[in-house]
Short mmCIF file of C-alpha atoms in Angstrom, two decimals:
data_model
loop_
_atom_site.label_atom_id
_atom_site.label_comp_id
_atom_site.label_asym_id
_atom_site.label_seq_id
_atom_site.Cartn_x
_atom_site.Cartn_y
_atom_site.Cartn_z
CA MET A 1353 0.00 0.00 0.00
CA MET A 1354 2.76 2.46 0.89
CA ILE A 1355 4.52 1.84 -2.41
CA ASN A 1356 1.36 2.64 -4.35
CA ARG A 1357 0.82 5.86 -2.41
CA ARG A 1358 4.47 6.83 -2.94
CA ASN A 1359 4.18 6.17 -6.67
CA PHE A 1360 1.00 8.24 -6.79
CA PHE A 1361 2.74 11.24 -5.23
CA LEU A 1362 5.73 10.81 -7.51
CA ALA A 1363 3.56 10.64 -10.63
CA MET A 1364 1.15 13.48 -9.78
CA PRO A 1365 3.53 16.38 -10.54
CA LEU A 1366 4.57 14.76 -13.80
CA LEU A 1367 0.98 14.24 -14.85
CA LEU A 1368 0.07 17.81 -14.01
CA ALA A 1369 3.16 19.19 -15.72
CA ALA A 1370 2.22 17.26 -18.87
CA CYS A 1371 -1.24 18.83 -18.94
CA VAL A 1372 -1.58 21.78 -21.25
CA GLN A 1373 -4.63 23.94 -20.69
CA THR A 1374 -6.92 24.40 -23.68
CA GLN A 1375 -9.93 26.62 -24.21
CA GLN A 1376 -13.04 24.93 -22.85
CA LEU A 1377 -15.68 27.30 -24.26
CA ASN A 1378 -16.81 28.02 -27.77
CA GLU A 1379 -14.95 31.14 -28.94
CA THR A 1380 -18.19 32.92 -29.88
CA VAL A 1381 -19.66 32.33 -26.41
CA ALA A 1382 -16.40 33.29 -24.70
CA SER A 1383 -16.17 36.56 -26.63
CA SER A 1384 -19.50 37.70 -25.15
CA LEU A 1385 -18.57 36.97 -21.52
CA ARG A 1386 -17.50 39.43 -18.84
CA ILE A 1387 -16.44 37.92 -15.50
CA THR A 1388 -18.00 40.08 -12.79
CA GLU A 1389 -17.75 37.73 -9.80
CA VAL A 1390 -15.47 34.91 -8.68
CA ALA A 1391 -16.67 32.59 -5.91
CA VAL A 1392 -14.19 30.08 -4.48
CA ALA A 1393 -14.85 27.15 -2.15
CA THR A 1394 -13.09 23.91 -1.31
CA SER A 1395 -14.35 20.37 -0.97
CA VAL A 1396 -11.03 19.18 0.52
CA GLU A 1397 -11.93 17.51 3.80
CA ARG A 1398 -8.57 16.99 5.46
CA GLU A 1399 -7.85 19.40 8.28
CA ASN A 1400 -4.07 19.09 8.53
CA THR A 1401 -2.80 21.23 5.63
CA ALA A 1402 0.38 23.26 5.10
CA LEU A 1403 -1.69 26.44 5.20
CA PRO A 1404 -5.22 27.02 6.51
CA LYS A 1405 -7.82 26.29 3.83
CA GLY A 1406 -9.18 29.82 4.18
CA VAL A 1407 -5.80 31.25 3.19
CA ILE A 1408 -5.73 29.02 0.10
CA VAL A 1409 -9.29 29.98 -0.87
CA ASP A 1410 -8.55 33.70 -0.42
CA GLN A 1411 -5.33 33.53 -2.49
CA VAL A 1412 -7.07 31.67 -5.33
CA ARG A 1413 -10.00 34.11 -5.29
CA SER A 1414 -7.65 37.10 -5.41
CA ASP A 1415 -5.46 35.75 -8.22
CA VAL A 1416 -8.22 34.31 -10.41
CA SER A 1417 -10.41 37.37 -9.96
CA GLY A 1418 -7.50 39.72 -10.70
CA VAL A 1419 -6.70 37.97 -13.98
CA LEU A 1420 -10.21 37.26 -15.25
CA LYS A 1421 -11.93 40.54 -14.40
CA ARG A 1422 -9.43 42.31 -16.69
CA GLN A 1423 -10.24 40.02 -19.61
CA ASN A 1424 -12.90 41.10 -22.10
CA PRO A 1425 -14.16 44.18 -20.19
CA ASN A 1426 -16.54 44.93 -23.07
CA GLY A 1427 -18.28 41.55 -22.87
CA THR A 1428 -22.04 41.89 -22.95
CA ARG A 1429 -22.91 38.88 -20.76
CA PRO A 1430 -21.96 39.23 -17.07
CA VAL A 1431 -21.05 35.88 -15.50
CA ARG A 1432 -19.92 34.52 -12.16
CA LEU A 1433 -17.11 31.99 -12.07
CA ASN A 1434 -17.56 29.33 -9.40
CA VAL A 1435 -14.32 27.60 -8.44
CA ASN A 1436 -14.27 24.44 -6.34
CA ILE A 1437 -10.83 23.42 -5.09
CA HIS A 1438 -10.97 19.63 -4.96
CA GLN A 1439 -7.27 18.94 -4.44
CA PHE A 1440 -4.13 20.75 -3.37
CA TYR A 1441 -0.66 19.85 -2.20
CA ILE A 1442 1.83 22.36 -0.85
CA ALA A 1443 5.31 20.82 -1.06
CA ASN A 1444 7.72 20.90 1.84
CA ALA A 1445 11.43 20.20 1.79
CA ALA A 1446 11.35 17.25 4.21
CA ALA A 1447 8.68 15.36 2.25
CA GLY A 1448 10.39 16.28 -1.02
CA ALA A 1449 13.68 14.80 0.13
CA LEU A 1450 11.97 11.67 1.47
CA LEU A 1451 9.63 11.05 -1.49
CA GLY A 1452 11.93 12.33 -4.21
CA SER A 1453 9.29 14.72 -5.52
CA SER A 1454 8.71 18.32 -4.59
CA SER A 1455 6.05 19.90 -6.78
CA SER A 1456 3.12 21.86 -5.35
CA ASN A 1457 -0.20 21.63 -7.20
CA ILE A 1458 -3.86 22.52 -7.07
CA GLY A 1459 -6.87 21.04 -8.87
CA THR A 1460 -10.21 22.76 -9.40
CA THR A 1461 -13.53 22.37 -11.13
CA MET A 1462 -14.89 25.61 -12.55
CA THR A 1463 -18.36 26.55 -13.71
CA LEU A 1464 -19.69 29.74 -15.27
CA VAL A 1465 -23.13 31.08 -14.37
CA ASP A 1466 -25.02 33.88 -16.12
CA VAL A 1467 -25.53 36.56 -13.45
CA LYS A 1468 -28.88 37.72 -14.88
CA THR A 1469 -30.55 34.37 -15.56
CA GLY A 1470 -28.74 32.00 -13.19
CA GLU A 1471 -28.21 29.57 -16.07
CA SER A 1472 -24.97 27.64 -16.50
CA VAL A 1473 -22.76 28.72 -19.37
CA GLY A 1474 -21.20 25.60 -20.88
CA GLU A 1475 -20.19 22.52 -18.92
CA PRO A 1476 -18.02 22.40 -15.78
CA PHE A 1477 -14.32 22.16 -16.61
CA LYS A 1478 -11.12 21.22 -14.77
CA VAL A 1479 -8.27 23.66 -14.33
CA TYR A 1480 -4.96 22.95 -12.57
CA GLY A 1481 -2.04 24.97 -11.31
CA SER A 1482 1.40 23.74 -10.30
CA THR A 1483 4.99 24.63 -9.69
CA GLU A 1484 7.64 23.31 -12.02
CA ALA A 1485 8.67 19.70 -11.47
CA ARG A 1486 11.54 19.51 -8.99
CA PRO A 1487 12.43 15.83 -8.81
CA THR A 1488 15.03 14.21 -6.56
CA MET A 1489 16.48 15.29 -3.27
CA PHE A 1490 18.09 18.31 -4.93
CA GLY A 1491 14.69 19.53 -6.08
CA ALA A 1492 13.66 19.70 -2.45
CA LEU A 1493 16.22 22.47 -1.96
CA ALA A 1494 14.23 24.70 -4.35
CA ILE A 1495 11.04 24.50 -2.29
CA LYS A 1496 9.92 27.86 -0.95
CA LYS A 1497 7.89 28.74 2.15
CA PRO A 1498 4.27 27.46 2.00
CA GLN A 1499 2.83 30.93 1.29
CA GLU A 1500 5.27 31.39 -1.62
CA GLU A 1501 4.48 27.92 -3.01
CA LEU A 1502 0.78 28.83 -2.83
CA ALA A 1503 1.41 32.09 -4.68
CA VAL A 1504 3.07 30.19 -7.55
CA ILE A 1505 0.35 27.54 -7.95
CA SER A 1506 -2.43 30.09 -7.58
CA ALA A 1507 -0.92 32.36 -10.26
CA ASP A 1508 -0.53 29.35 -12.56
CA LEU A 1509 -4.14 28.37 -11.89
CA ALA A 1510 -5.31 31.91 -12.73
CA ALA A 1511 -3.36 31.90 -16.01
CA ASN A 1512 -4.81 28.50 -16.92
CA ALA A 1513 -8.34 29.65 -16.03
CA MET A 1514 -7.95 32.55 -18.46
CA ILE A 1515 -6.91 30.12 -21.21
CA ALA A 1516 -9.77 27.73 -20.36
CA ILE A 1517 -12.34 30.49 -20.71
CA PHE A 1518 -10.98 33.01 -23.22
CA GLY A 1519 -8.26 31.07 -25.03
CA GLU A 1520 -4.66 32.19 -25.42
#
């Protein structure tokens, strides 16, 4: 069992690093949208996390909102972006040295809702954020403080959310 869990944690950063975000909405629909609200919640149940879940939620809300509210300010259809954080891992140097992997990552499901009608716009879509892969014990030396790791994965998530909605 421990070997499988170890392999899972070793493979996760590589899988996330291999993912390239693509636009999830029809370009015509996306061109009409204007993000006016960003609501962030988490369905992560574990209590023992590197940072309080509220700090993670607030950072994601700030970064995603900051990026997306600047996109397409002339859009004619105001929408709210709902973000559910379903997974996150903030790397730490000790675990990185022990497991041989030291990448922080976050996984979300996002939905768009028309502010006026309450109707969903498109289907829910997955968006991820991560640090660069830092394999081996030497990679563990590059791990930053938890708040700095969060800043990197949250900024990456915000950039990927922009691509998922509006394209490149």
